[in-house]
PDB file of C-alpha atoms in Angstrom:
ATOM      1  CA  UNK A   9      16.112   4.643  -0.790  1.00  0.00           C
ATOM      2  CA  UNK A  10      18.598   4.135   1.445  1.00  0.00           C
ATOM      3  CA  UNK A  11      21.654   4.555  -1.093  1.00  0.00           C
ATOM      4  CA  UNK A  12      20.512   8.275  -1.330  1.00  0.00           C
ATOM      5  CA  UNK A  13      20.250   8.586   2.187  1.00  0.00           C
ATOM      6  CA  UNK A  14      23.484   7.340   2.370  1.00  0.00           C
ATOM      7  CA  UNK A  15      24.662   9.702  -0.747  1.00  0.00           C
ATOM      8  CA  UNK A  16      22.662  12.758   1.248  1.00  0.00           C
ATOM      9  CA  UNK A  17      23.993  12.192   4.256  1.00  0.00           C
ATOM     10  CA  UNK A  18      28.011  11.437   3.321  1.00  0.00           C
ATOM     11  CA  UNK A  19      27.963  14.533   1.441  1.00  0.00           C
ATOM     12  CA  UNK A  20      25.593  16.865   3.812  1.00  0.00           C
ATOM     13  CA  UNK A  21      28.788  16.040   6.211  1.00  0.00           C
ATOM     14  CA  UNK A  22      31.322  16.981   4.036  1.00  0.00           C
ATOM     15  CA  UNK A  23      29.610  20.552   3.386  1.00  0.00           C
ATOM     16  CA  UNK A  24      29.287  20.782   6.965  1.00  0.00           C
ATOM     17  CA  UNK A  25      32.995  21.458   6.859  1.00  0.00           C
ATOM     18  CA  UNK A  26      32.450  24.459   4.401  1.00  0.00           C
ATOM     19  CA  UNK A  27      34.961  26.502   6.120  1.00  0.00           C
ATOM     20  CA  UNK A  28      37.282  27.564   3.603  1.00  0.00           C
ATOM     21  CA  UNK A  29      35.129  27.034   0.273  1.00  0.00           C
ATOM     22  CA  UNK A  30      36.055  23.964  -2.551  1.00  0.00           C
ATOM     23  CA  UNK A  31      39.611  23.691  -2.035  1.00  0.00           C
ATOM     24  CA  UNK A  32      39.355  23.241   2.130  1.00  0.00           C
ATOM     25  CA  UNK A  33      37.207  20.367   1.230  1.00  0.00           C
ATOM     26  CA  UNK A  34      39.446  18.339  -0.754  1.00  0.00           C
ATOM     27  CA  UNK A  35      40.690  16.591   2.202  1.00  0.00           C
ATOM     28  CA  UNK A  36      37.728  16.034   3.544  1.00  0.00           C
ATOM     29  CA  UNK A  37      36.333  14.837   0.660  1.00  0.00           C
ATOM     30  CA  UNK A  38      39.531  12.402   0.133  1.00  0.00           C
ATOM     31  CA  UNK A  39      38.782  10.337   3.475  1.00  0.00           C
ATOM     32  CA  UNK A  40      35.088   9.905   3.087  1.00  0.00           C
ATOM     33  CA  UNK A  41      34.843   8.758  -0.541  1.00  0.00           C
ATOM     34  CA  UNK A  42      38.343   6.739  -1.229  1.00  0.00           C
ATOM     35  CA  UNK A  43      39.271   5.745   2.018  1.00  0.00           C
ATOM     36  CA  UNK A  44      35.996   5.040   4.272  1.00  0.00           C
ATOM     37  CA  UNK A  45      33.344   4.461   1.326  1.00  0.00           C
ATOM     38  CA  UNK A  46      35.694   3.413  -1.577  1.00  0.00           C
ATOM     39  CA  UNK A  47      32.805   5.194  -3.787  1.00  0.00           C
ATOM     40  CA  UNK A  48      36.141   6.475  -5.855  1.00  0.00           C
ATOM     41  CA  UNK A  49      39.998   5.588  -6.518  1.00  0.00           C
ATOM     42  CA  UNK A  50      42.581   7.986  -5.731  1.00  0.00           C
ATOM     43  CA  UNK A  51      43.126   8.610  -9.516  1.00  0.00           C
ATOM     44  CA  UNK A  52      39.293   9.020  -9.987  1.00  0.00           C
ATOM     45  CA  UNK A  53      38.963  11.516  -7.311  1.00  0.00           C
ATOM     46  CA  UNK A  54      41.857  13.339  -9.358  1.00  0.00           C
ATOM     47  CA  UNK A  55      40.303  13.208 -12.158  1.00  0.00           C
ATOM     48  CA  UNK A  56      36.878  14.501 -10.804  1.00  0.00           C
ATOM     49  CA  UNK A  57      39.085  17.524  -9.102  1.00  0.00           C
ATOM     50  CA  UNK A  58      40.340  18.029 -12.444  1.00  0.00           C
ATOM     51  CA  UNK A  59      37.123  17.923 -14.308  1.00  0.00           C
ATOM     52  CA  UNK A  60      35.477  20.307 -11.601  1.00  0.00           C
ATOM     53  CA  UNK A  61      37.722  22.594 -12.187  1.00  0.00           C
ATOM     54  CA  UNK A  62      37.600  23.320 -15.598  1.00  0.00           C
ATOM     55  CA  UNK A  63      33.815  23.227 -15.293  1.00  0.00           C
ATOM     56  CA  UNK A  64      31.664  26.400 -13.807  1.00  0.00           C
ATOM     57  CA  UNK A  65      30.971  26.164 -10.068  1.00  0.00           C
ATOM     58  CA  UNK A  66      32.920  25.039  -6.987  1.00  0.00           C
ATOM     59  CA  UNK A  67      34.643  22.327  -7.124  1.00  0.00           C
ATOM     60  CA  UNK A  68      33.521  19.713  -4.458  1.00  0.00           C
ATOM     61  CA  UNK A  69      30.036  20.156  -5.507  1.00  0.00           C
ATOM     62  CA  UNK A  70      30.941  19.166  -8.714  1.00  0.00           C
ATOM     63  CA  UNK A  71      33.376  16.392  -7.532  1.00  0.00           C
ATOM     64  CA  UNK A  72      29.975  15.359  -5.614  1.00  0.00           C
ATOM     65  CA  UNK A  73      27.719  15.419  -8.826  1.00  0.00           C
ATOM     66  CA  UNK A  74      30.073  13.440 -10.311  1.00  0.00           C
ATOM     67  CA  UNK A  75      30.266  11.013  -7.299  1.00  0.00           C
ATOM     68  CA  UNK A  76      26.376  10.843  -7.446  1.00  0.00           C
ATOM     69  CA  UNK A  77      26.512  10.076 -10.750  1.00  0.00           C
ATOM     70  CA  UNK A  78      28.528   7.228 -10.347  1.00  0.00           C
ATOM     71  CA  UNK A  79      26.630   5.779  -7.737  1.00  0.00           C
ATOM     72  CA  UNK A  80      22.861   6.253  -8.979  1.00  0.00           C
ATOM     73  CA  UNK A  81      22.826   7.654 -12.400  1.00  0.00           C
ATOM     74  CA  UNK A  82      21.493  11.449 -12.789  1.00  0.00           C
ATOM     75  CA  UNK A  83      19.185  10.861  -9.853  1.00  0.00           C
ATOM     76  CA  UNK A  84      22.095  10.082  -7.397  1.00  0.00           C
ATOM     77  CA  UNK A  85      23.880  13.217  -9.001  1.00  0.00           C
ATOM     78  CA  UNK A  86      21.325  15.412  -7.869  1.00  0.00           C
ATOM     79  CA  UNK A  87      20.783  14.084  -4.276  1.00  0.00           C
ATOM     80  CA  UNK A  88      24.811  14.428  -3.910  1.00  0.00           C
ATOM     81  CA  UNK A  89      24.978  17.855  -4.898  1.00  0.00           C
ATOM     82  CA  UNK A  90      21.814  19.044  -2.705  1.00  0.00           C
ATOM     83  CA  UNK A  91      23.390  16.985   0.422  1.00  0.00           C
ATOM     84  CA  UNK A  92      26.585  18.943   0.181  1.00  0.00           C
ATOM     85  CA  UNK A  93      25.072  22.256  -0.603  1.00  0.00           C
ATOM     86  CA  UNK A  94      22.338  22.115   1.882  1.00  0.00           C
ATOM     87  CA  UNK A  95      24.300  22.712   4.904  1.00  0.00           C
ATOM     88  CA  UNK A  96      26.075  25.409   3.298  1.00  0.00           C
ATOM     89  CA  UNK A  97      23.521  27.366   2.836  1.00  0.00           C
ATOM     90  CA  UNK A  98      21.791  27.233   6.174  1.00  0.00           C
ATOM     91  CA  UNK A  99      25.174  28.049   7.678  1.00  0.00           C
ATOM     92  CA  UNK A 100      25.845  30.867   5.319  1.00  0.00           C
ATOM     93  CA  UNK A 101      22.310  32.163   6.033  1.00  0.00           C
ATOM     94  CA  UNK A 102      22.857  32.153   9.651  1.00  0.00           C
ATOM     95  CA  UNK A 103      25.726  33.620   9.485  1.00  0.00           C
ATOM     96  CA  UNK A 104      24.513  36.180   7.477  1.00  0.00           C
ATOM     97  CA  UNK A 105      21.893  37.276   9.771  1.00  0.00           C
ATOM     98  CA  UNK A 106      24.478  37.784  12.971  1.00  0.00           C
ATOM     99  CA  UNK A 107      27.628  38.520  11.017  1.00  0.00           C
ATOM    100  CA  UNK A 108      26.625  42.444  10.964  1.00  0.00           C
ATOM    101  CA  UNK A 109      25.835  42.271  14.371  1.00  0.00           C
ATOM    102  CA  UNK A 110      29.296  40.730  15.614  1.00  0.00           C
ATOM    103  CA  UNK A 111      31.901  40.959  13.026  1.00  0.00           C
ATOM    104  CA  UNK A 112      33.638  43.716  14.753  1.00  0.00           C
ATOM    105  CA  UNK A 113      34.114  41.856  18.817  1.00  0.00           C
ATOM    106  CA  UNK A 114      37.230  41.122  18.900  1.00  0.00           C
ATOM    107  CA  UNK A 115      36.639  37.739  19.979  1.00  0.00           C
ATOM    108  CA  UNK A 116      34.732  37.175  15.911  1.00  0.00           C
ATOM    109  CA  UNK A 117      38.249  38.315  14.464  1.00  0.00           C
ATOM    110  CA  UNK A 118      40.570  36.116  15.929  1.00  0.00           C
ATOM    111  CA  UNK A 119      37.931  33.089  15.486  1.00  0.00           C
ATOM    112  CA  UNK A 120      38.153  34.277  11.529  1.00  0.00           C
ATOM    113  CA  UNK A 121      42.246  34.541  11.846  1.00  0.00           C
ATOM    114  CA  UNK A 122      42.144  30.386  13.364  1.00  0.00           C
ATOM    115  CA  UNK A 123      39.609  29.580  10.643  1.00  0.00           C
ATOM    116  CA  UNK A 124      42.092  31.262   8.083  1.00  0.00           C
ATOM    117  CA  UNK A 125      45.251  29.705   9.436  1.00  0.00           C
ATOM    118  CA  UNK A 126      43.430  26.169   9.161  1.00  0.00           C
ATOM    119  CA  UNK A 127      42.137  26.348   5.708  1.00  0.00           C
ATOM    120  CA  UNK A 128      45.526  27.236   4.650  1.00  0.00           C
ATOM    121  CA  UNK A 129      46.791  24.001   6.109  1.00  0.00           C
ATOM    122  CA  UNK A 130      43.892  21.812   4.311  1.00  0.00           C
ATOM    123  CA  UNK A 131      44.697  23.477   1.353  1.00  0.00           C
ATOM    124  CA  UNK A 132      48.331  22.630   1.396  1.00  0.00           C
ATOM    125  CA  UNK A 133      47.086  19.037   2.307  1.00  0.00           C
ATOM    126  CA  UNK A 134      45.325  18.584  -0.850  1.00  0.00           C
ATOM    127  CA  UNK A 135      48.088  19.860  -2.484  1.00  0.00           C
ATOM    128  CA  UNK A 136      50.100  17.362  -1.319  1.00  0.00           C
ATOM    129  CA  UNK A 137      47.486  14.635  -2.197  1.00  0.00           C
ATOM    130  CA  UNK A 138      46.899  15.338  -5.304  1.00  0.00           C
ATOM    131  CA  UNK A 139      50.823  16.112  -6.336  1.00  0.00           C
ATOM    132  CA  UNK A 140      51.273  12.539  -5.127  1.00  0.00           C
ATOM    133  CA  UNK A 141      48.284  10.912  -7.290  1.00  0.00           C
ATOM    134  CA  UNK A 142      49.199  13.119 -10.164  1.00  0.00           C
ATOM    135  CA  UNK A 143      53.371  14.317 -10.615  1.00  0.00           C
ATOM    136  CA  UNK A 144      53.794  10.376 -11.648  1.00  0.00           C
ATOM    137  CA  UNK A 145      56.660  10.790 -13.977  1.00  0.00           C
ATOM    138  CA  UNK A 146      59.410  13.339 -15.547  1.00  0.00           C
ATOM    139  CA  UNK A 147      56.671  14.841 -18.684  1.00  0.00           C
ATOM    140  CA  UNK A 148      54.129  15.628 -15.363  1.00  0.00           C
ATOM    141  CA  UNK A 149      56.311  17.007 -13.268  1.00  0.00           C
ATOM    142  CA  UNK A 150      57.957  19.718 -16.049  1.00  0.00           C
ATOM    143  CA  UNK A 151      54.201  20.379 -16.900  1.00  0.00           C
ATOM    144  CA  UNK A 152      54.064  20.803 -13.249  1.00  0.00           C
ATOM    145  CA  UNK A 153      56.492  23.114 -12.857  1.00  0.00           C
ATOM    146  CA  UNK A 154      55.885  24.948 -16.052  1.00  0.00           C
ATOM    147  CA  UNK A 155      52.045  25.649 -14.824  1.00  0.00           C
ATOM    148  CA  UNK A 156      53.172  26.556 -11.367  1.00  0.00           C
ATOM    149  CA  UNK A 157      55.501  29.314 -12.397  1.00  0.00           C
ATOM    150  CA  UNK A 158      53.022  30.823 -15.005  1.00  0.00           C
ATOM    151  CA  UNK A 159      50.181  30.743 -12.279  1.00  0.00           C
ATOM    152  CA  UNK A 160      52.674  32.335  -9.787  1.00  0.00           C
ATOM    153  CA  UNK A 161      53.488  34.801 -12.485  1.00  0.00           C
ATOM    154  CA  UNK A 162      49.788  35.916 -13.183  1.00  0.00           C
ATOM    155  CA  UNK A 163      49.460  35.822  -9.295  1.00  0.00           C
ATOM    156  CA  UNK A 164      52.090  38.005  -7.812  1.00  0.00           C
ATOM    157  CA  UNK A 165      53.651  39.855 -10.840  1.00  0.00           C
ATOM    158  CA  UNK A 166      52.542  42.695 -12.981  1.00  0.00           C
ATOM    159  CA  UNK A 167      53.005  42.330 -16.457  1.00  0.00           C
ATOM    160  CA  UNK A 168      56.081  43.422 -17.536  1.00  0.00           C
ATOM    161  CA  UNK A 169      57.367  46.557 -18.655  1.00  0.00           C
ATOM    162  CA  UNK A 170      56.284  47.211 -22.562  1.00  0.00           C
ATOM    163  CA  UNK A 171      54.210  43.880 -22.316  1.00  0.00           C
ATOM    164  CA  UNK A 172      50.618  43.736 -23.431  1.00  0.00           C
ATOM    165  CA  UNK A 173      48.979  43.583 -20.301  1.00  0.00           C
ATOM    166  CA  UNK A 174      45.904  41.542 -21.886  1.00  0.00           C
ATOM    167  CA  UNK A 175      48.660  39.100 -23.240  1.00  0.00           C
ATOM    168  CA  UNK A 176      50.184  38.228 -19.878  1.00  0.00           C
ATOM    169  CA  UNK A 177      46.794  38.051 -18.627  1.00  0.00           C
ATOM    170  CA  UNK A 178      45.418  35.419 -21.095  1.00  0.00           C
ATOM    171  CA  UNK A 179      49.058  33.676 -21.035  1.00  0.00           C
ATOM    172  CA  UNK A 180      48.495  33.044 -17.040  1.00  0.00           C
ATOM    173  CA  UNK A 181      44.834  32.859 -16.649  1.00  0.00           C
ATOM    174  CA  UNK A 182      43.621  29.721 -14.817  1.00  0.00           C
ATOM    175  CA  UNK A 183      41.098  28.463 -17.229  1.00  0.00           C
ATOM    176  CA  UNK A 184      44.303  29.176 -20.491  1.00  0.00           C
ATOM    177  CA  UNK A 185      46.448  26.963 -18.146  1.00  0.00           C
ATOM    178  CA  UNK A 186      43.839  24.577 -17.450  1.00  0.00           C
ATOM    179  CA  UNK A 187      42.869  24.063 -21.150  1.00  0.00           C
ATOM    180  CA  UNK A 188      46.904  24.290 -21.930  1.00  0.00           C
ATOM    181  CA  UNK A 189      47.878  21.509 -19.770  1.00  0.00           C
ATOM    182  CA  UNK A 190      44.991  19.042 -20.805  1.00  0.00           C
ATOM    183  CA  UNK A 191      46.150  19.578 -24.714  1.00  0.00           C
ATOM    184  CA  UNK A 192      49.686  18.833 -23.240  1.00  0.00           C
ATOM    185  CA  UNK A 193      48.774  15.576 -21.574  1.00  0.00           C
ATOM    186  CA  UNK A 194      47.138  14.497 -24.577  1.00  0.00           C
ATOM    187  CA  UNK A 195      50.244  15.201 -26.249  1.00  0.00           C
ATOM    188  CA  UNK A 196      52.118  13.298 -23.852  1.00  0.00           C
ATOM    189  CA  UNK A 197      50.025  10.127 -23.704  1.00  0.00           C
ATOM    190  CA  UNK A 198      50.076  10.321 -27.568  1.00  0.00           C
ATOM    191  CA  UNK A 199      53.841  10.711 -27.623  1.00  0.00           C
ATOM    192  CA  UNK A 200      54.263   7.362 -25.177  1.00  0.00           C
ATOM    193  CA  UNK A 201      51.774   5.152 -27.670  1.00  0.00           C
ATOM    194  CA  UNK A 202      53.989   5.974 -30.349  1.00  0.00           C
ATOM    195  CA  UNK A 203      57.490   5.108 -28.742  1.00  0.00           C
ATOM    196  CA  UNK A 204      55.713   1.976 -27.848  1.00  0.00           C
ATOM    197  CA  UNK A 205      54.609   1.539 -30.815  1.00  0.00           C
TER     198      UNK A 205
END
Protein backbone atom coordinates (compact mmCIF):
# COMPACT_ATOMS: atom_id res chain seq x y z
CA UNK A 1 0.00 0.00 0.00
CA UNK A 2 2.51 2.21 0.52
CA UNK A 3 4.13 1.99 -3.13
CA UNK A 4 0.82 3.66 -4.34
CA UNK A 5 0.95 6.12 -1.80
CA UNK A 6 4.19 6.79 -2.83
CA UNK A 7 3.06 6.61 -6.75
CA UNK A 8 -0.12 9.03 -5.60
CA UNK A 9 1.68 11.25 -3.89
CA UNK A 10 5.02 11.79 -6.36
CA UNK A 11 2.69 12.40 -9.07
CA UNK A 12 -0.24 14.48 -7.13
CA UNK A 13 3.03 16.89 -6.73
CA UNK A 14 3.98 17.02 -10.06
CA UNK A 15 0.28 18.09 -11.20
CA UNK A 16 0.42 20.52 -8.55
CA UNK A 17 2.72 22.37 -10.89
CA UNK A 18 -0.01 22.33 -13.71
CA UNK A 19 0.78 25.77 -14.71
CA UNK A 20 1.44 25.66 -18.23
CA UNK A 21 -0.30 22.21 -19.25
CA UNK A 22 1.97 18.79 -20.43
CA UNK A 23 4.87 20.41 -21.82
CA UNK A 24 5.59 22.85 -18.48
CA UNK A 25 5.73 19.60 -16.72
CA UNK A 26 8.42 17.92 -18.44
CA UNK A 27 10.93 19.34 -16.19
CA UNK A 28 9.29 18.71 -13.40
CA UNK A 29 8.60 15.45 -14.22
CA UNK A 30 12.49 14.90 -15.22
CA UNK A 31 13.77 15.58 -11.49
CA UNK A 32 11.25 13.55 -9.62
CA UNK A 33 11.28 10.30 -11.60
CA UNK A 34 15.10 10.01 -13.06
CA UNK A 35 16.92 11.97 -10.77
CA UNK A 36 15.27 11.73 -7.09
CA UNK A 37 13.24 8.31 -7.55
CA UNK A 38 15.25 6.65 -10.44
CA UNK A 39 11.61 5.08 -11.28
CA UNK A 40 12.95 5.83 -15.12
CA UNK A 41 16.30 6.40 -17.25
CA UNK A 42 16.77 9.45 -19.12
CA UNK A 43 16.21 7.50 -22.42
CA UNK A 44 13.02 5.88 -20.90
CA UNK A 45 11.55 9.09 -19.90
CA UNK A 46 12.21 10.00 -23.72
CA UNK A 47 10.72 7.40 -24.86
CA UNK A 48 7.53 7.72 -22.63
CA UNK A 49 7.45 11.63 -23.92
CA UNK A 50 7.56 10.19 -27.22
CA UNK A 51 4.96 7.56 -26.81
CA UNK A 52 2.59 10.19 -25.04
CA UNK A 53 2.68 12.11 -27.66
CA UNK A 54 1.61 10.20 -30.38
CA UNK A 55 -1.10 8.82 -28.11
CA UNK A 56 -4.55 10.90 -27.30
CA UNK A 57 -4.36 13.00 -24.12
CA UNK A 58 -1.72 15.18 -22.44
CA UNK A 59 1.31 14.12 -22.25
CA UNK A 60 2.58 13.86 -18.57
CA UNK A 61 -0.46 12.01 -17.67
CA UNK A 62 0.38 9.60 -20.03
CA UNK A 63 4.18 9.68 -19.25
CA UNK A 64 2.61 8.96 -15.60
CA UNK A 65 0.42 5.91 -16.74
CA UNK A 66 3.24 4.64 -18.19
CA UNK A 67 5.41 5.26 -15.05
CA UNK A 68 2.61 3.48 -13.01
CA UNK A 69 2.72 0.83 -15.13
CA UNK A 70 6.13 0.17 -14.65
CA UNK A 71 6.05 0.27 -11.11
CA UNK A 72 2.76 -1.81 -10.21
CA UNK A 73 1.31 -3.27 -13.29
CA UNK A 74 -2.21 -1.74 -14.54
CA UNK A 75 -3.11 -1.05 -10.93
CA UNK A 76 -0.07 1.31 -10.36
CA UNK A 77 -1.03 2.88 -13.85
CA UNK A 78 -4.19 3.96 -12.65
CA UNK A 79 -3.20 5.35 -9.18
CA UNK A 80 -0.37 7.44 -11.21
CA UNK A 81 -2.63 8.95 -13.53
CA UNK A 82 -5.43 9.88 -10.79
CA UNK A 83 -2.46 11.37 -8.46
CA UNK A 84 -1.39 13.71 -11.20
CA UNK A 85 -4.80 14.60 -12.42
CA UNK A 86 -6.37 15.09 -9.11
CA UNK A 87 -4.85 18.29 -8.24
CA UNK A 88 -5.53 19.59 -11.54
CA UNK A 89 -8.77 19.44 -11.38
CA UNK A 90 -9.48 20.91 -7.99
CA UNK A 91 -7.27 23.80 -9.06
CA UNK A 92 -8.96 24.22 -12.37
CA UNK A 93 -12.33 24.06 -10.55
CA UNK A 94 -11.38 26.72 -8.22
CA UNK A 95 -10.23 28.68 -10.52
CA UNK A 96 -13.10 28.41 -12.45
CA UNK A 97 -15.42 29.57 -9.89
CA UNK A 98 -13.36 33.09 -9.18
CA UNK A 99 -11.78 33.50 -12.59
CA UNK A 100 -15.10 35.47 -13.83
CA UNK A 101 -15.07 37.35 -10.87
CA UNK A 102 -11.30 38.65 -11.13
CA UNK A 103 -9.90 38.09 -14.49
CA UNK A 104 -10.15 41.66 -15.39
CA UNK A 105 -7.98 43.46 -11.88
CA UNK A 106 -5.18 44.32 -13.15
CA UNK A 107 -3.25 42.73 -10.56
CA UNK A 108 -4.90 38.86 -12.24
CA UNK A 109 -3.24 40.01 -15.66
CA UNK A 110 0.13 40.59 -14.86
CA UNK A 111 0.08 37.36 -12.44
CA UNK A 112 -1.11 35.50 -15.94
CA UNK A 113 1.80 37.54 -18.00
CA UNK A 114 4.66 35.97 -15.01
CA UNK A 115 2.90 32.60 -15.27
CA UNK A 116 3.27 32.92 -19.19
CA UNK A 117 6.84 34.15 -19.20
CA UNK A 118 7.75 31.05 -16.86
CA UNK A 119 6.16 28.31 -18.75
CA UNK A 120 7.94 29.51 -21.71
CA UNK A 121 11.21 29.02 -19.90
CA UNK A 122 10.21 25.28 -18.68
CA UNK A 123 9.29 24.63 -21.99
CA UNK A 124 12.55 25.61 -23.51
CA UNK A 125 14.10 23.51 -20.60
CA UNK A 126 12.62 20.39 -21.74
CA UNK A 127 13.60 21.19 -24.96
CA UNK A 128 16.90 21.25 -24.08
CA UNK A 129 16.60 17.92 -22.12
CA UNK A 130 15.25 16.02 -24.36
CA UNK A 131 17.51 17.39 -27.54
CA UNK A 132 20.35 16.19 -25.32
CA UNK A 133 18.87 12.51 -24.57
CA UNK A 134 17.69 12.30 -28.11
CA UNK A 135 19.94 14.42 -31.19
CA UNK A 136 22.68 11.47 -30.41
CA UNK A 137 24.19 11.31 -33.80
CA UNK A 138 24.34 12.94 -37.53
CA UNK A 139 20.86 10.63 -39.00
CA UNK A 140 18.95 12.33 -35.60
CA UNK A 141 19.98 15.48 -35.86
CA UNK A 142 19.03 15.94 -39.94
CA UNK A 143 15.68 14.24 -38.85
CA UNK A 144 15.84 16.92 -36.33
CA UNK A 145 16.20 19.59 -38.36
CA UNK A 146 14.08 18.31 -41.15
CA UNK A 147 10.95 18.02 -38.54
CA UNK A 148 11.70 21.37 -37.04
CA UNK A 149 11.48 23.32 -40.24
CA UNK A 150 8.27 21.48 -41.48
CA UNK A 151 6.61 22.12 -37.96
CA UNK A 152 7.80 25.79 -38.19
CA UNK A 153 6.40 25.82 -41.66
CA UNK A 154 2.82 24.53 -40.69
CA UNK A 155 3.21 26.97 -37.67
CA UNK A 156 3.96 30.38 -38.96
CA UNK A 157 3.47 30.11 -42.80
CA UNK A 158 0.47 29.96 -45.01
CA UNK A 159 0.54 27.57 -47.61
CA UNK A 160 1.96 28.76 -50.50
CA UNK A 161 0.70 30.46 -53.38
CA UNK A 162 -1.11 27.78 -55.92
CA UNK A 163 -0.44 25.05 -53.16
CA UNK A 164 -3.18 22.76 -52.00
CA UNK A 165 -3.84 24.11 -48.80
CA UNK A 166 -5.03 20.54 -47.40
CA UNK A 167 -1.59 19.24 -48.77
CA UNK A 168 0.61 21.59 -46.76
CA UNK A 169 -1.61 20.95 -43.98
CA UNK A 170 -1.28 17.11 -43.86
CA UNK A 171 2.57 17.55 -44.98
CA UNK A 172 3.16 19.63 -41.52
CA UNK A 173 0.61 18.30 -39.21
CA UNK A 174 2.03 17.11 -35.85
CA UNK A 175 0.62 13.69 -35.70
CA UNK A 176 2.05 13.22 -40.07
CA UNK A 177 5.44 14.31 -38.54
CA UNK A 178 5.16 12.26 -35.59
CA UNK A 179 4.22 9.05 -37.52
CA UNK A 180 6.96 10.29 -40.33
CA UNK A 181 9.82 10.44 -38.06
CA UNK A 182 9.13 7.05 -36.18
CA UNK A 183 9.06 5.21 -39.86
CA UNK A 184 12.39 7.18 -40.34
CA UNK A 185 14.08 5.93 -37.21
CA UNK A 186 13.13 2.57 -38.03
CA UNK A 187 14.73 3.14 -41.20
CA UNK A 188 17.72 4.34 -39.63
CA UNK A 189 18.25 1.64 -37.00
CA UNK A 190 17.59 -0.83 -39.91
CA UNK A 191 20.13 0.90 -42.12
CA UNK A 192 22.99 0.66 -39.10
CA UNK A 193 22.21 -3.39 -38.60
CA UNK A 194 22.93 -3.80 -42.07
CA UNK A 195 26.33 -1.82 -42.39
CA UNK A 196 27.19 -3.87 -39.41
CA UNK A 197 26.21 -6.59 -40.78
Amino acid sequence: MNSYLDLFWTFAKIGACTFGGGYAMLPILQRELVEKRNWATEEELSDYFAIGQCTPGIIAVNTATFVGCKRKGASGGVVATLGLVFPCLVIIMAIAAFLQNFAQLPVVIHAFNGVRACVCALILSSVLKLFRSSVVDKPTLILFCVVLVLAAAGTFLTPPPGAAGSVFGFVTSPIVLVVAAGAAGLCIRAAKGGKAK
